[in-house]
Coordinates of C-alpha atoms and ligand atoms in Angstrom, one line a residue:
X1 CA -21.9 -23.6 2.6
X2 CA -22.7 -22.2 6.0
X3 CA -25.8 -20.2 6.0
X4 CA -26.3 -17.0 7.8
X5 CA -28.3 -17.3 10.9
X6 CA -29.4 -14.6 13.3
X7 CA -29.8 -16.9 16.4
X8 CA -27.2 -17.0 19.1
X9 CA -25.6 -20.5 19.4
X10 CA -23.0 -22.5 21.4
X11 CA -20.2 -20.0 21.3
X12 CA -22.4 -17.0 21.7
X13 CA -22.0 -15.9 18.1
X14 CA -24.9 -14.4 16.2
X15 CA -24.3 -15.0 12.6
X16 CA -22.1 -17.7 11.1
X17 CA -20.1 -17.4 7.9
X18 CA -17.7 -19.4 5.9
X19 CA -15.4 -16.3 5.7
X20 CA -15.2 -13.0 7.4
X21 CA -13.2 -10.4 5.4
X22 CA -11.8 -7.3 7.2
X23 CA -11.5 -4.4 4.8
X24 CA -13.5 -3.2 1.8
X25 CA -10.6 -1.8 -0.4
X26 CA -9.2 -3.4 -3.5
X27 CA -8.2 -6.6 -1.6
X28 CA -11.4 -7.1 0.4
X29 CA -13.8 -6.3 -2.5
X30 CA -12.2 -8.8 -4.8
X31 CA -11.9 -11.5 -2.1
X32 CA -15.6 -11.1 -1.4
X33 CA -16.5 -11.4 -5.1
X34 CA -14.3 -14.4 -5.6
X35 CA -15.3 -16.4 -2.5
X36 CA -19.0 -15.6 -3.0
X37 CA -18.8 -16.9 -6.6
X38 CA -17.5 -20.2 -5.1
X39 CA -20.7 -20.5 -3.0
X40 CA -19.3 -19.3 0.3
X41 CA -21.2 -17.2 2.8
X42 CA -19.1 -14.1 3.3
X43 CA -19.3 -11.0 5.5
X44 CA -17.1 -8.0 5.0
X45 CA -16.5 -5.4 7.8
X46 CA -14.9 -2.0 7.3
X47 CA -14.7 0.9 9.7
X48 CA -15.1 3.5 6.9
X49 CA -18.5 4.9 5.9
X50 CA -17.8 3.9 2.3
X51 CA -16.1 1.2 0.3
X52 CA -12.6 2.0 -1.0
X53 CA -10.2 1.3 1.9
X54 CA -7.0 3.4 1.5
X55 CA -8.7 5.3 -1.3
X56 CA -11.6 6.2 0.9
X57 CA -9.4 7.7 3.7
X58 CA -6.6 9.3 1.6
X59 CA -8.6 12.1 0.1
X60 CA -6.1 14.9 0.6
X61 CA -5.6 17.4 -2.2
X62 CA -3.4 16.0 -5.0
X63 CA -3.8 12.3 -4.0
X64 CA -3.2 10.2 -7.2
X65 CA -2.1 6.8 -8.3
X66 CA 1.7 6.6 -8.1
X67 CA 2.2 3.3 -9.8
X68 CA 4.1 2.5 -13.1
X69 CA 1.3 2.2 -15.7
X70 CA -1.4 4.2 -13.9
X71 CA -4.3 3.2 -16.2
X72 CA -3.5 -0.5 -15.5
X73 CA -4.0 0.0 -11.7
X74 CA -7.4 -1.8 -11.9
X75 CA -8.9 -5.2 -11.6
X76 CA -8.0 -7.5 -14.6
X77 CA -10.3 -10.5 -14.1
X78 CA -13.4 -9.2 -15.9
X79 CA -13.5 -7.9 -19.5
X80 CA -16.9 -6.2 -18.7
X81 CA -15.2 -4.1 -16.0
X82 CA -12.4 -3.2 -18.5
X83 CA -14.9 -2.3 -21.2
X84 CA -17.2 -0.3 -19.0
X85 CA -14.6 1.8 -17.1
X86 CA -12.1 4.2 -18.5
X87 CA -9.6 6.3 -16.6
X88 CA -9.4 9.9 -17.8
X89 CA -5.7 10.5 -17.0
X90 CA -2.4 8.6 -16.9
X91 CA -2.2 9.0 -13.1
X92 CA -5.9 8.7 -12.0
X93 CA -6.7 10.9 -9.0
X94 CA -8.2 9.8 -5.7
X95 CA -11.9 10.8 -6.6
X96 CA -11.6 8.7 -9.8
X97 CA -10.2 5.6 -8.0
X98 CA -12.8 5.9 -5.3
X99 CA -15.5 6.2 -8.0
X100 CA -14.1 3.1 -9.7
X101 CA -14.3 1.0 -6.5
X102 CA -17.8 2.3 -5.9
X103 CA -18.8 1.3 -9.4
X104 CA -17.2 -2.2 -8.9
X105 CA -19.1 -2.7 -5.6
X106 CA -22.4 -1.8 -7.4
X107 CA -21.7 -3.7 -10.6
X108 CA -20.8 -6.9 -8.8
X109 CA -23.6 -6.4 -6.3
X110 CA -21.1 -6.6 -3.4
X111 CA -22.7 -4.2 -1.0
X112 CA -25.3 -6.6 0.4
X113 CA -22.5 -8.5 2.1
X114 CA -20.5 -5.5 3.3
X115 CA -21.1 -3.8 6.7
X116 CA -19.6 -0.3 6.7
X117 CA -18.9 1.9 9.6
X118 CA -18.0 -1.2 11.6
X119 CA -14.6 -1.9 13.0
X120 CA -13.5 -5.4 14.0
X121 CA -12.6 -5.0 17.7
X122 CA -11.5 -8.6 18.4
X123 CA -10.8 -11.8 16.5
X124 CA -10.0 -15.0 18.4
X125 CA -9.4 -18.5 17.0
X126 CA -11.5 -21.2 18.6
X127 CA -9.3 -24.3 18.3
X128 CA -12.0 -26.8 19.1
X129 CA -14.5 -25.4 16.6
X130 CA -11.8 -24.6 14.0
X131 CA -13.4 -21.2 13.6
X132 CA -12.7 -17.5 14.2
X133 CA -14.9 -15.5 16.6
X134 CA -15.1 -11.9 15.6
X135 CA -16.5 -9.0 17.6
X136 CA -17.4 -5.8 16.0
X137 CA -17.8 -2.2 17.1
X138 CA -21.5 -2.6 16.4
X139 CA -21.6 -5.1 19.3
X140 CA -22.1 -8.1 17.0
X141 CA -20.3 -11.4 17.6
X142 CA -20.0 -13.7 14.6
X143 CA -18.1 -16.8 13.7
X144 CA -16.4 -17.9 10.5
X145 CA -14.2 -20.7 9.4
X146 CA -11.8 -18.4 7.6
X147 CA -10.6 -14.9 8.5
X148 CA -9.3 -12.8 5.7
X149 CA -7.4 -9.7 6.6
X150 CA -7.5 -7.2 3.8
X151 CA -6.7 -4.3 6.1
X152 CA -4.4 -2.4 3.8
X153 CA -0.7 -1.7 3.8
X154 CA -0.9 2.0 4.2
X155 CA -3.9 2.3 6.5
X156 CA -2.5 2.6 10.0
X157 CA -1.9 6.4 10.0
X158 CA 1.2 7.4 11.9
X159 CA 0.9 10.6 14.1
X160 CA 4.3 11.5 15.5
X161 CA 4.8 12.1 19.1
X162 CA 5.5 15.9 18.9
X163 CA 5.2 17.8 22.2
X164 CA 2.1 20.0 22.2
X165 CA 0.4 18.5 19.1
X166 CA -2.9 18.1 21.0
X167 CA -2.8 21.7 22.1
X168 CA -2.8 23.1 18.5
X169 CA -5.9 25.3 18.3
X170 CA -6.2 25.5 14.5
X171 CA -7.4 22.9 12.1
X172 CA -5.3 19.8 12.1
X173 CA -5.5 16.9 9.5
X174 CA -3.6 13.8 8.8
X175 CA -3.4 13.0 5.1
X176 CA -4.3 9.4 5.7
X177 CA -7.4 10.4 7.7
X178 CA -8.6 13.3 5.6
X179 CA -12.1 14.7 6.3
X180 CA -14.9 14.0 3.9
X181 CA -16.2 17.6 4.1
X182 CA -14.2 20.0 1.8
X183 CA -11.2 21.6 3.5
X184 CA -10.6 25.3 2.5
X185 CA -7.1 26.6 2.5
X186 CA -8.1 30.1 1.3
X187 CA -6.6 32.9 3.2
X188 CA -4.9 30.5 5.7
X189 CA -1.4 30.0 6.9
X190 CA -0.9 26.3 6.5
X191 CA 2.0 24.1 7.7
X192 CA 2.7 20.7 6.2
X193 CA 4.9 18.3 8.2
X194 CA 6.3 15.5 6.0
X195 CA 7.6 15.3 2.4
X196 CA 6.8 11.7 1.4
X197 CA 4.4 10.7 -1.4
X198 CA 1.5 12.3 0.4
X199 CA 3.2 15.6 1.3
X200 CA 4.8 15.9 -2.2
X201 CA 1.4 15.4 -3.8
X202 CA -0.4 17.8 -1.5
X203 CA 2.1 20.6 -1.2
X204 CA 1.7 22.1 -4.7
X205 CA -2.1 22.1 -4.4
X206 CA -2.1 23.7 -0.9
X207 CA 0.5 26.3 -2.0
X208 CA -1.8 27.4 -4.8
X209 CA -4.8 27.8 -2.5
X210 CA -3.3 29.0 0.8
X211 CA -2.2 32.5 1.9
X212 CA 1.1 31.0 3.1
X213 CA 2.5 27.5 3.2
X214 CA 5.4 26.4 5.5
X215 CA 6.8 23.0 4.6
X216 CA 8.6 21.2 7.5
X217 CA 11.0 18.8 5.9
X218 CA 13.0 16.2 7.8
X219 CA 14.5 14.1 5.0
X220 CA 14.7 15.5 1.4
X221 CA 13.5 13.1 -1.2
X222 CA 13.9 12.6 -4.9
X223 CA 10.8 13.4 -6.8
X224 CA 10.2 12.8 -10.5
X225 CA 7.6 14.7 -12.6
X226 CA 4.5 12.5 -13.0
X227 CA 3.7 14.3 -16.3
X228 CA 0.1 13.4 -15.7
X229 CA -2.0 13.9 -18.8
X230 CA -5.3 12.9 -20.4
X231 CA -5.2 9.3 -21.5
X232 CA -4.7 8.8 -25.2
X233 CA -8.1 7.3 -26.5
X234 CA -6.1 5.2 -28.9
X235 CA -4.2 3.5 -26.1
X236 CA -7.5 2.9 -24.3
X237 CA -9.0 1.4 -27.4
X238 CA -6.0 -0.9 -28.0
X239 CA -5.9 -2.0 -24.4
X240 CA -9.6 -3.0 -24.6
X241 CA -9.2 -4.8 -27.9
X242 CA -6.1 -6.7 -26.8
X243 CA -7.1 -7.2 -23.1
X244 CA -6.2 -10.9 -23.0
X245 CA -2.7 -10.3 -24.2
X246 CA -2.3 -7.2 -21.9
X247 CA -3.5 -9.2 -18.9
X248 CA -0.9 -12.0 -19.7
X249 CA 1.8 -9.3 -20.0
X250 CA 0.8 -7.8 -16.6
X251 CA 0.9 -11.3 -15.0
X252 CA 4.4 -11.8 -16.4
X253 CA 5.8 -8.4 -15.6
X254 CA 8.0 -7.7 -12.5
X255 CA 5.7 -4.8 -11.6
X256 CA 2.4 -6.3 -12.6
X257 CA 2.0 -3.7 -15.4
X258 CA 2.6 -3.6 -19.1
X259 CA 5.5 -1.3 -18.4
X260 CA 8.9 -1.4 -20.2
X261 CA 11.6 -2.4 -17.7
X262 CA 15.2 -2.0 -18.8
X263 CA 17.5 -5.0 -18.8
X264 CA 20.7 -3.0 -19.5
X265 CA 23.5 -1.9 -17.2
X266 CA 24.1 1.8 -16.6
X267 CA 27.7 1.1 -17.5
X268 CA 26.9 -0.2 -20.9
X269 CA 26.6 3.4 -21.9
X270 CA 29.0 6.4 -21.8
X271 CA 28.3 9.2 -19.3
X272 CA 27.0 11.3 -22.2
X273 CA 24.7 8.6 -23.4
X274 CA 23.5 8.0 -19.8
X275 CA 22.8 11.7 -19.4
X276 CA 20.9 11.8 -22.7
X277 CA 18.8 8.8 -21.7
X278 CA 18.0 10.3 -18.2
X279 CA 17.0 13.5 -19.8
X280 CA 14.7 11.7 -22.2
X281 CA 13.1 9.7 -19.4
X282 CA 12.8 12.7 -17.1
X283 CA 10.8 14.4 -19.9
X284 CA 8.7 11.3 -20.4
X285 CA 7.9 11.4 -16.6
X286 CA 6.6 8.9 -14.2
X287 CA 8.5 5.7 -13.4
X288 CA 10.4 5.6 -16.7
X289 CA 13.5 7.1 -15.1
X290 CA 13.7 4.6 -12.4
X291 CA 12.6 1.4 -14.1
X292 CA 13.1 2.2 -17.8
X293 CA 16.7 3.5 -17.6
X294 CA 19.0 0.8 -16.4
X295 CA 18.5 -2.6 -14.7
X296 CA 21.2 -2.0 -12.0
X297 CA 19.9 1.3 -10.6
X298 CA 18.4 -0.5 -7.6
X299 CA 21.2 -3.0 -7.2
X300 CA 24.5 -1.2 -7.8
X301 CA 25.6 1.8 -5.7
X302 CA 27.6 3.4 -8.5
X303 CA 24.8 3.0 -11.1
X304 CA 22.4 4.5 -8.6
X305 CA 24.8 7.5 -8.0
X306 CA 24.6 8.3 -11.7
X307 CA 20.8 8.7 -11.7
X308 CA 20.8 10.3 -8.2
X309 CA 23.3 13.0 -9.4
X310 CA 21.1 13.6 -12.5
X311 CA 18.0 14.3 -10.3
X312 CA 20.1 16.4 -7.9
X313 CA 21.1 18.5 -10.9
X314 CA 17.5 18.9 -11.9
X315 CA 16.6 20.2 -8.4
X316 CA 19.4 22.8 -8.7
X317 CA 18.0 23.8 -12.1
X318 CA 14.4 24.1 -11.0
X319 CA 14.7 25.8 -7.6
X320 CA 15.8 29.4 -8.1
X321 CA 17.1 30.1 -4.6
X322 CA 20.4 28.1 -4.2
X323 CA 20.0 27.9 -0.4
X324 CA 16.5 26.4 -0.7
X325 CA 17.8 24.0 -3.5
X326 CA 20.5 22.7 -1.1
X327 CA 18.0 22.1 1.6
X328 CA 16.0 20.0 -0.9
X329 CA 19.0 17.9 -1.9
X330 CA 18.4 14.2 -1.1
X331 CA 21.3 11.8 -0.4
X332 CA 20.0 8.2 -0.2
X333 CA 19.9 5.6 -3.0
X334 CA 17.3 6.9 -5.4
X335 CA 14.3 4.6 -5.6
X336 CA 15.0 2.8 -2.3
X337 CA 12.3 4.9 -0.5
X338 CA 8.9 4.9 -2.2
X339 CA 9.6 6.8 -5.5
X340 CA 7.8 10.1 -5.5
X341 CA 6.0 11.4 -8.5
X342 CA 4.9 15.0 -8.5
X343 CA 3.0 17.6 -10.3
X344 CA 5.3 20.7 -9.7
X345 CA 6.8 19.9 -6.3
X346 CA 10.2 21.5 -6.6
X347 CA 8.7 24.4 -8.6
X348 CA 6.5 25.2 -5.6
X349 CA 9.6 26.4 -3.7
X350 CA 9.9 29.3 -6.2
X351 CA 6.6 30.7 -5.0
X352 CA 6.6 33.8 -2.8
X353 CA 4.1 32.3 -0.4
X354 CA 6.1 29.1 0.4
X355 CA 8.8 28.7 3.1
X356 CA 10.9 25.5 3.6
X357 CA 12.1 24.7 7.0
X358 CA 14.9 22.2 7.2
X359 CA 14.3 20.2 10.4
X360 CA 17.8 18.7 10.3
X361 CA 19.3 22.1 11.2
X362 CA 16.2 23.7 12.7
X363 CA 14.2 20.9 14.5
X364 CA 10.7 21.2 15.8
X365 CA 10.7 21.9 19.6
X366 CA 7.0 22.0 20.2
X367 CA 3.6 22.7 18.7
X368 CA 1.9 25.6 20.4
X369 CA -1.8 26.5 20.2
X370 CA -0.9 29.0 17.4
X371 CA 1.8 27.3 15.4
X372 CA 5.0 25.3 15.3
X373 CA 8.1 26.4 17.3
X374 CA 11.4 25.3 15.8
X375 CA 14.9 25.9 17.3
X376 CA 15.1 29.1 15.2
X377 CA 11.7 30.6 15.9
X378 CA 7.9 30.4 15.8
X379 CA 5.9 29.7 12.6
X380 CA 2.3 31.0 13.2
X381 CA -0.3 28.7 11.5
X382 CA -4.0 28.4 11.1
X383 CA -3.9 24.8 9.9
X384 CA -1.5 21.9 10.3
X385 CA -1.3 19.1 7.8
X386 CA 0.4 15.9 9.1
X387 CA 1.7 14.1 6.0
X388 CA 3.6 11.9 8.4
X389 CA 2.9 8.5 6.9
X390 CA 1.8 5.1 8.1
X391 CA 2.9 2.2 10.2
X392 CA 3.1 0.4 6.8
X393 CA 2.5 -3.1 5.8
X394 CA 2.3 -4.7 9.2
X395 CA 0.8 -1.8 11.2
X396 CA -2.9 -2.3 10.6
X397 CA -2.6 -6.1 11.3
X398 CA -0.8 -5.5 14.6
X399 CA -3.4 -3.0 15.6
X400 CA -6.1 -5.6 14.7
X401 CA -4.1 -8.0 16.9
X402 CA -6.0 -11.3 16.3
X403 CA -5.5 -14.0 18.8
X404 CA -4.5 -17.4 17.5
X405 CA -3.9 -20.9 18.8
X406 CA -3.5 -20.9 22.6
X407 CA -4.5 -17.2 22.7
X408 CA -1.2 -16.0 21.2
X409 CA -1.5 -12.4 20.2
X410 CA -0.2 -11.3 16.8
X411 CA 1.2 -8.1 18.3
X412 CA 3.3 -10.2 20.6
X413 CA 4.3 -12.7 17.9
X414 CA 5.4 -9.8 15.7
X415 CA 7.2 -7.9 18.5
X416 CA 10.6 -8.5 16.9
X417 CA 9.9 -9.9 13.4
X418 CA 7.0 -10.0 11.0
X419 CA 7.0 -13.7 10.2
X420 CA 4.6 -15.1 7.7
X421 CA 4.6 -17.9 5.2
X422 CA 4.1 -16.8 1.6
X423 CA 3.2 -13.3 3.0
X424 CA -0.3 -14.8 3.4
X425 CA -0.4 -17.1 6.4
X426 CA 1.0 -17.1 10.0
X427 CA 2.0 -20.0 12.2
X428 CA -0.3 -20.3 15.2
X429 CA -3.0 -18.5 13.3
X430 CA -4.9 -21.3 11.5
X431 CA -7.4 -20.4 8.8
X432 CA -6.2 -16.8 8.7
X433 CA -5.2 -15.3 5.4
X434 CA -3.6 -12.0 4.7
X435 CA -3.9 -10.0 1.5
X436 CA -0.8 -7.9 0.8
X437 CA 0.8 -9.1 4.1
X438 CA 4.4 -8.7 5.1
X439 CA 6.5 -11.0 2.8
X440 CA 4.2 -10.6 -0.2
X441 CA 5.0 -8.3 -3.2
X442 CA 2.3 -5.8 -1.9
X443 CA 3.4 -2.2 -2.4
X444 CA 6.0 -3.0 -5.1
X445 CA 3.6 -4.8 -7.4
X446 CA 0.3 -3.7 -9.0
X447 CA -1.9 -4.0 -5.9
X448 CA -5.3 -4.6 -7.5
X449 CA -3.8 -7.4 -9.6
X450 CA -1.9 -8.8 -6.6
X451 CA -5.1 -8.8 -4.6
X452 CA -6.8 -10.8 -7.4
X453 CA -4.0 -13.4 -7.5
X454 CA -3.8 -13.8 -3.8
X455 CA -7.6 -14.1 -3.4
X456 CA -7.6 -16.8 -6.1
X457 CA -5.0 -18.7 -4.2
X458 CA -7.1 -18.4 -1.0
X459 CA -10.1 -19.7 -2.9
X460 CA -8.2 -22.7 -4.2
X461 CA -6.9 -23.5 -0.8
X462 CA -10.5 -23.3 0.7
X463 CA -11.7 -25.6 -2.0
X464 CA -8.8 -28.1 -1.4
X465 CA -9.7 -28.3 2.3
X466 CA -13.4 -28.7 1.7
X467 CA -13.0 -31.4 -0.9
X468 CA -10.9 -33.4 1.5
X469 CA -12.9 -33.0 4.7
X470 CA -10.2 -30.8 6.2
X471 CA -11.1 -28.2 8.8
X472 CA -7.9 -26.1 9.2
X473 CA -4.7 -25.1 7.6
X474 CA -1.7 -23.5 9.3
X475 CA 1.9 -23.0 8.2
X476 CA 4.8 -24.6 10.2
X477 CA 7.3 -22.3 11.9
X478 CA 10.0 -23.8 9.7
X479 CA 8.1 -22.8 6.6
X480 CA 8.0 -19.2 8.0
X481 CA 11.7 -19.2 8.6
X482 CA 12.5 -20.4 5.1
X483 CA 10.1 -17.8 3.7
X484 CA 11.7 -15.1 5.7
X485 CA 15.1 -16.1 4.3
X486 CA 13.7 -16.1 0.7
X487 CA 12.3 -12.6 1.1
X488 CA 15.6 -11.4 2.7
X489 CA 17.8 -12.9 0.0
X490 CA 15.8 -11.2 -2.8
X491 CA 16.0 -7.9 -0.9
X492 CA 19.7 -8.2 0.0
X493 CA 20.5 -8.4 -3.7
X494 CA 19.2 -4.8 -3.9
X495 CA 19.9 -1.5 -2.3
X496 CA 16.4 -1.3 -0.6
X497 CA 17.4 -2.6 2.8
X498 CA 20.2 0.0 3.1
X499 CA 17.8 3.0 3.3
X500 CA 15.7 4.2 6.2
X501 CA 12.1 4.0 4.8
X502 CA 8.7 2.7 5.6
X503 CA 9.7 -0.4 3.5
X504 CA 12.2 -1.2 6.2
X505 CA 10.0 0.0 9.1
X506 CA 12.5 2.8 10.0
X507 CA 9.8 5.5 9.9
X508 CA 8.2 4.2 13.1
X509 CA 10.2 4.7 16.4
X510 CA 10.9 1.3 17.9
X511 CA 9.6 -0.8 15.0
X512 CA 11.9 -3.8 14.2
X513 CA 13.9 -3.2 11.0
X514 CA 12.8 -5.7 8.4
X515 CA 12.3 -5.3 4.6
X516 CA 8.9 -6.9 4.3
X517 CA 8.3 -6.9 0.5
X518 CA 8.8 -9.9 -1.6
X519 CA 10.7 -8.6 -4.7
X520 CA 10.0 -11.6 -6.9
X521 CA 7.0 -10.3 -8.8
X522 CA 5.7 -13.1 -11.0
X523 CA 8.2 -15.5 -9.3
X524 CA 6.2 -14.9 -6.1
X525 CA 3.0 -16.0 -7.7
X526 CA 4.8 -19.0 -9.2
X527 CA 5.9 -20.0 -5.7
X528 CA 2.2 -19.8 -4.5
X529 CA 1.2 -22.1 -7.3
X530 CA 4.0 -24.6 -6.5
X531 CA 3.1 -24.7 -2.9
X532 CA -0.5 -25.5 -3.8
X533 CA 0.5 -28.1 -6.4
X534 CA 2.5 -29.9 -3.8
X535 CA -0.5 -30.4 -1.5
X536 CA 0.2 -27.2 0.4
X537 CA 3.8 -27.8 1.3
X538 CA 4.9 -26.1 4.5
X539 CA 1.4 -26.3 6.0
X540 CA -0.2 -28.6 8.6
X541 CA -3.7 -29.6 7.5
X542 CA -6.2 -30.7 10.2
X543 CA -9.1 -33.0 9.8
X544 CA -12.5 -31.3 10.2
X545 CA -13.8 -31.9 13.7
X546 CA -17.3 -32.3 12.6
X547 CA -19.0 -32.8 16.1
X548 CA -17.3 -29.8 17.6
X549 CA -17.9 -27.6 14.6
X550 CA -21.6 -28.6 14.7
X551 CA -21.8 -27.8 18.4
X552 CA -20.4 -24.3 17.8
X553 CA -22.9 -23.5 15.0
Ligands
LIG8 P1 5.9 8.6 4.1 O1 6.5 8.3 2.8 O2 6.3 7.8 5.3 O3 6.3 10.1 4.5 C1 6.1 10.6 5.8 C2 6.8 11.9 5.9 O4 6.6 12.5 7.2 C3 8.4 11.8 5.7 O5 8.8 12.9 5.0 C4 8.9 11.8 7.2 O6 10.2 12.2 7.3 C5 7.9 12.8 7.8 N1 7.8 12.6 9.2 C6 7.4 11.6 9.9 N2 7.5 11.8 11.2 C7 8.0 13.0 11.4 C8 8.3 13.8 12.5 N3 8.2 13.4 13.7 N4 8.8 15.1 12.3 C9 9.0 15.5 11.0 N5 8.7 14.8 9.9 C10 8.2 13.6 10.1 O7 4.3 8.6 4.1 P2 3.4 9.2 2.9 O8 2.0 9.2 3.4 O9 3.9 10.4 2.3 O10 3.6 8.1 1.8 C11 2.9 6.9 1.9 C12 2.6 6.7 0.4 O11 3.5 5.9 -0.3 C13 1.3 6.3 0.1 O12 0.3 7.2 0.3 C14 1.4 5.9 -1.4 O13 1.3 7.1 -2.2 C15 2.8 5.4 -1.5 P3 11.4 11.1 7.3 O14 11.5 10.8 5.8 O15 10.9 10.0 8.1 O16 12.5 11.8 7.8

């Protein structure tokens, strides 16, 4: 174990660690706990003023867990944590998730190794010393053998390049960078740009509080009622008592949750039976309609059309003004963008204080100091909410832009494709690990559980290296190519790549189009285990250069 040391040494670093972790969200917190328990000296940096990662920043009104099996969106490794923490609702809200992560940080005594309010400005690999040199916004320079990037998949907020945005004189907030101080909508004319998960969660809340709400919608989306409700105490009790079995079920499930996934084809039923099932699952709410109806919804265009038609029918039923209902009508393959869950989204458009602007027929021309000017006129506003999303999955890593072997920059390497091996490692970036990186199941699996399983794999890899006197590990370019193919083959068997979404990178102008999520679920984790069992197949392992490492410390 490398001990911490506050004296500057050979490479100018002050402080030497076995591992530096960037990010104190679900991924970083667990990685810290796991590696520290192995006896490693670990330092975590996070730019936020508190732990929680994405859940610290995304504190906009209405923010909730939108994962199948909401109450199982949690760490699974510790029965104590399971016993001591109960969610109140089926779709826990942002303050509850943040409180959970704060509780975990305290309960596991993680805070002593976390430096908050500190961004990592630079990370460079020193090939001779087989170590990463990290510079922080606090002016510190530290070194670590391993760099673990737990920087989040939805953390690089995307602010669109709309003329005049900087001139807006009212309040302006991005949902992914929401202020900590309470925001009041009372008596204000509010505009929301964007109708993805964040917009759809925030819009009903803002509509209830504001004098007037104008929603600027570019692409209509399918939203399903979340039917959020208090958790049944009996379900909670049973989950606790049978935790080992539930955990095993989560590990074996395609979504990482004890959630019933259908294995039947939509065409095994008559149209009437399908309609009846869709109605039942719509009433049940949440992800049941998407994952609990038919297995071919996400793989067969015709099957998808049956459920998409059903939801379009619901929009026509709910929204009273037929013209507004038509503006809200989505026309992509349902479920191939992030599936939205709402608490009264379509109903909001029946309110007198809500206006919907369809940007496809009435585009934004500019933002003025007093509002938004579209082709058809001016919308005066006191507040503008940008629910405009994120440079997802790869964006925060590209912004971090670590420099690997020979000074190669990640932003340059990823200019045209987001190559990784196993979604966790990158050729030319030895000893660097990603949690929820491009090519891992990330956003289409239970993220806290995924973070645990990936951190455990990292821990095993570190142990393997140390037990054999090895100093560095790095994937081969061929292993990356093969991985890329495996991820693409799984995706191409589905409808996901056909849709413009943040899964495919289409939401960011100029971003290369690539579906970056491994859709294998448990198969992915099985692949990780196989690679390890075969002595880290696909990797080059370097002997530890003892003399050079010692000189650097
Ligand atoms: P999303 O799903 O990427 O949604 C962003 C929205 O912003 C979407 O409706 C976009 O329309 C819209 N957008 C983006 N740029 C513009 C411009 N220039 N003009 C008008 N509208 C624009 O991000 P979210 O934060 O809602 O969702 C991420 C969440 O997924 C996360 O918080 C989790 O809950 C899961 P578009 O569809 O691109 O036409």
